[in-house]
Amino acid sequence: MVYDFSEPSAAVAESSPTERPQFKLPALGDRLAAVVIDFGVLGLISSLVLAPVTRQIYITKQIGDRTDLALLYVLSVFLFVLIGVAYQTFFIWKKGATPGQRAFRIRVVNLWDGQKPAFMTALTRSMFWWIDTLLCGLPHLAVFSNAQRRPMHDRLADTIVTTIGSYTAQPPPNSAWITAGKIAVVVGFVVLGGQFGYELTTKYQQIESFENWQEDIQSLGAEECDAVTEAKEAWPEDVSRLAVAMALFSADVVGSECLEQEAYRSFKANEELDLAYLTRAFSRNEDADL
């Protein structure tokens, strides 16, 4: 078989456009504001979807199980990213823009024909947008240097962010303010990273304090207080162990160690958590830090 590498026919040449569509580039401030709005919407959605996970994280903190807590944090981040991918994919596929982008008249279109992205294109762009974000947002800095302001996720999906507004941003020139902008963004991420590190250290200290509390309870022997077990037999069945423990503590029949044991038992069994917090607070009423 012989292939003809001669010039294409006139019909083929006419059907093959030599120029891409011309696009208006939105202002960087509009793109940033759109992201802020989208994260606000995502925060509301994820707070509802992740409510059971958040509750379990809070309970696990009280128990002091560091392994389960780490797994729950990883799960919550994974689910948040999954919600974000679904959010961006749906709106870009159906509307050509997320709610935040629509608020600033920004659209995401196919680079080659200027049309609304197909489902797989929107999914690819959304997945790599979140990968860019998880990489400390550094790939997003391409908006300062790329002539069409297309970061990695736009280049991999063959998409471009445009505006239908009256303002059109010019392609970034090769000047000193680009470097200054990059430095400012990097400094911002460093500050955010420092804040995240501080929060992580604080959480670690809280977990460590709970583990110490757990060890103190286990050093007392059984998780249940014997005095409460004996007294519970004389009380009605609908009265909980914690209620009996609180009554005995108020009458100076048992001490704070007994309350600690009963509170830990409730945390571990995931029962009567509100009363367990109150019980533990009473057992630590002489602790100035509390």
XYZ file of C-alpha atoms in Angstrom:
290
model
C 0.000 0.000 0.000
C 1.302 3.419 -0.959
C 0.415 6.526 1.011
C 0.082 9.852 -0.782
C 1.976 12.546 1.133
C 1.212 15.263 -1.397
C -0.695 18.455 -0.566
C -4.268 17.896 0.614
C -7.099 18.608 -1.757
C -8.925 21.891 -1.768
C -11.983 20.303 -0.139
C -9.892 18.947 2.734
C -8.111 22.257 3.140
C -11.389 24.123 3.345
C -12.785 21.694 5.955
C -9.644 21.915 8.132
C -9.552 25.289 9.836
C -6.092 26.701 10.293
C -6.956 29.078 13.129
C -8.373 28.399 16.549
C -11.337 30.357 17.896
C -10.441 33.617 19.593
C -11.234 33.765 23.304
C -11.642 36.551 25.832
C -9.586 35.891 28.946
C -11.266 36.698 32.302
C -9.553 38.789 34.935
C -7.603 36.828 37.530
C -9.603 38.513 40.289
C -12.820 37.172 38.785
C -11.400 33.655 38.594
C -10.236 33.807 42.211
C -13.597 35.157 43.384
C -15.371 32.367 41.506
C -13.216 29.773 43.294
C -14.052 31.343 46.668
C -17.787 31.126 45.917
C -17.480 27.522 44.758
C -15.611 26.539 47.910
C -18.356 28.181 49.950
C -20.988 26.109 48.169
C -18.839 22.996 48.517
C -18.453 23.700 52.230
C -22.218 23.682 52.696
C -22.671 20.498 50.672
C -19.789 18.627 52.294
C -20.849 19.663 55.816
C -24.131 17.839 55.241
C -22.669 14.810 53.463
C -19.731 14.420 55.858
C -21.729 15.036 59.053
C -21.583 11.344 60.119
C -17.809 11.245 59.524
C -17.311 14.494 61.445
C -19.312 13.135 64.361
C -17.254 9.935 64.381
C -14.035 11.980 64.349
C -15.196 13.877 67.422
C -16.075 10.641 69.206
C -12.756 9.039 68.254
C -10.924 12.020 69.714
C -12.586 11.365 73.047
C -11.599 7.705 72.956
C -8.049 8.582 71.922
C -7.633 6.031 69.118
C -4.947 7.649 66.981
C -5.057 5.060 64.177
C -8.803 5.318 63.652
C -8.600 9.098 63.835
C -5.952 9.232 61.092
C -8.068 6.960 58.890
C -11.130 9.132 59.471
C -9.190 12.268 58.493
C -7.989 10.583 55.296
C -11.535 9.434 54.565
C -12.954 12.929 55.093
C -10.379 14.483 52.727
C -11.030 11.798 50.104
C -14.798 12.303 50.301
C -14.432 16.095 50.126
C -12.302 15.809 46.965
C -14.777 13.300 45.514
C -17.642 15.723 46.160
C -15.605 18.513 44.575
C -14.889 16.461 41.444
C -18.563 15.568 41.087
C -19.570 19.208 41.671
C -17.243 20.632 39.014
C -17.896 17.831 36.518
C -21.675 18.185 36.682
C -21.842 21.961 36.318
C -19.122 22.254 33.647
C -20.706 19.406 31.674
C -24.279 20.693 31.966
C -23.813 24.479 32.166
C -20.264 25.083 30.977
C -19.426 26.754 34.297
C -19.702 26.255 38.051
C -22.061 28.498 40.073
C -19.120 30.663 41.087
C -17.968 31.029 37.503
C -21.474 31.849 36.304
C -21.695 34.602 38.901
C -18.742 36.338 37.195
C -19.782 35.427 33.630
C -16.917 32.972 33.228
C -17.204 29.894 31.048
C -15.120 26.764 30.423
C -15.060 25.779 26.738
C -13.297 23.357 24.447
C -10.074 24.842 23.098
C -10.620 23.686 19.523
C -14.255 24.559 18.829
C -15.286 26.842 21.683
C -18.157 24.546 22.649
C -19.248 23.361 26.074
C -17.050 20.439 27.254
C -18.332 16.894 26.954
C -18.756 14.738 30.060
C -15.358 13.002 29.866
C -13.625 16.314 29.167
C -15.321 17.906 32.170
C -14.431 14.890 34.341
C -10.786 14.945 33.220
C -10.499 18.664 33.883
C -12.121 18.368 37.314
C -9.918 15.468 38.388
C -6.706 17.240 37.413
C -7.957 20.535 38.920
C -8.117 18.821 42.294
C -4.743 17.154 41.724
C -3.322 20.629 41.080
C -4.948 21.835 44.285
C -3.624 18.930 46.370
C -0.126 19.718 45.084
C -0.260 22.848 47.264
C -1.835 24.705 44.336
C 1.537 25.188 42.648
C 0.368 24.067 39.149
C -2.317 26.784 39.338
C 0.481 29.372 39.162
C 0.600 28.792 35.400
C -2.138 31.426 35.103
C 0.634 33.972 35.704
C 2.915 32.722 32.938
C 0.889 30.889 30.297
C -0.171 33.126 27.401
C -3.721 31.753 27.545
C -3.748 31.406 31.355
C -4.135 27.630 31.041
C -2.793 25.594 34.007
C -2.084 21.892 33.779
C -5.724 20.789 34.137
C -6.802 22.968 31.189
C -3.957 21.775 28.984
C -4.613 18.105 29.741
C -8.331 18.470 29.024
C -7.909 20.792 26.008
C -10.080 23.456 27.630
C -9.763 27.172 28.234
C -11.446 29.564 30.666
C -13.149 32.464 28.913
C -15.419 35.348 29.794
C -18.596 36.644 28.225
C -18.278 39.927 30.085
C -17.194 43.266 28.700
C -13.789 43.175 30.413
C -11.049 41.168 28.744
C -7.769 40.482 30.474
C -4.626 40.731 28.370
C -2.193 37.813 28.194
C 0.437 38.227 30.907
C 3.584 40.008 29.725
C 7.023 38.778 30.628
C 7.664 41.340 33.345
C 8.737 41.617 36.965
C 5.203 41.699 38.367
C 4.728 38.067 37.302
C 7.640 37.056 39.514
C 6.272 39.183 42.343
C 2.877 37.534 41.964
C 4.394 34.064 42.096
C 6.378 34.964 45.201
C 3.243 36.344 46.857
C 1.310 33.172 46.094
C 4.135 30.964 47.383
C 4.340 33.044 50.574
C 0.591 32.675 50.951
C 0.856 28.911 50.679
C 3.706 28.899 53.199
C 1.542 30.849 55.645
C -1.367 28.484 55.084
C 0.960 25.524 55.510
C 2.233 26.971 58.780
C -1.316 27.433 60.006
C -2.180 23.877 59.004
C 0.924 22.601 60.800
C -0.073 24.506 63.939
C -3.586 23.065 63.827
C -2.195 19.566 63.245
C 0.185 19.938 66.200
C -2.668 21.129 68.406
C -4.813 18.178 67.354
C -1.914 15.820 68.049
C -1.506 17.237 71.548
C -5.216 16.797 72.180
C -5.071 13.192 71.025
C -2.026 12.593 73.204
C -3.838 14.013 76.226
C -6.784 11.716 75.550
C -4.449 8.744 75.243
C -2.919 9.636 78.582
C -6.414 9.812 80.033
C -7.172 6.405 78.526
C -4.039 4.942 80.125
C -5.014 6.444 83.487
C -8.435 4.813 83.285
C -6.983 1.450 82.293
C -4.536 1.664 85.193
C -7.513 1.726 87.542
C -8.429 -1.802 86.453
C -11.908 -2.524 85.154
C -13.622 -0.015 82.863
C -16.741 -0.104 85.030
C -16.883 1.204 88.581
C -17.857 -1.543 91.042
C -19.757 0.865 93.282
C -21.941 1.940 90.357
C -22.522 -1.688 89.368
C -23.751 -2.535 92.861
C -25.906 0.567 93.167
C -27.418 0.123 89.705
C -29.132 -3.094 90.839
C -31.277 -1.103 93.276
C -32.263 1.545 90.708
C -34.963 1.265 88.019
C -33.820 -0.251 84.723
C -34.486 2.959 82.749
C -31.905 4.857 84.827
C -28.508 4.780 83.120
C -25.196 3.930 84.746
C -23.973 7.485 84.211
C -27.003 8.900 86.007
C -26.347 6.539 88.924
C -22.662 7.514 88.937
C -23.530 11.223 88.995
C -25.956 10.678 91.878
C -23.389 8.720 93.886
C -20.741 11.339 93.193
C -23.061 14.132 94.347
C -23.662 12.192 97.585
C -19.898 11.719 98.073
C -20.308 7.950 97.844
C -17.829 7.614 94.954
C -14.901 9.736 93.875
C -13.773 11.281 90.591
C -11.972 8.073 89.573
C -15.319 6.273 89.413
C -16.768 9.012 87.219
C -13.724 8.801 84.934
C -14.253 5.052 84.514
C -17.932 5.429 83.685
C -17.290 8.300 81.259
C -14.642 6.296 79.433
C -16.989 3.284 79.224
C -19.654 5.469 77.583
C -17.192 7.004 75.114
C -15.919 3.583 74.136
C -19.428 2.183 73.739
C -20.647 5.330 71.953
C -23.516 5.681 74.433
C -24.973 8.754 76.154
C -22.213 10.982 74.866
C -23.762 14.234 76.108
C -24.002 12.890 79.640
C -20.528 11.366 79.323
C -19.041 14.803 78.565
C -20.856 16.239 81.587
C -19.682 13.362 83.764
C -16.087 13.865 82.736
C -16.373 17.598 83.355
C -17.577 16.910 86.921
C -14.711 14.487 87.467
C -12.261 17.225 86.458
C -13.886 20.092 88.337
C -10.657 20.804 90.196
C -8.591 21.037 87.005
C -7.812 24.720 86.425
C -7.150 24.140 82.703
C -10.724 22.944 82.222
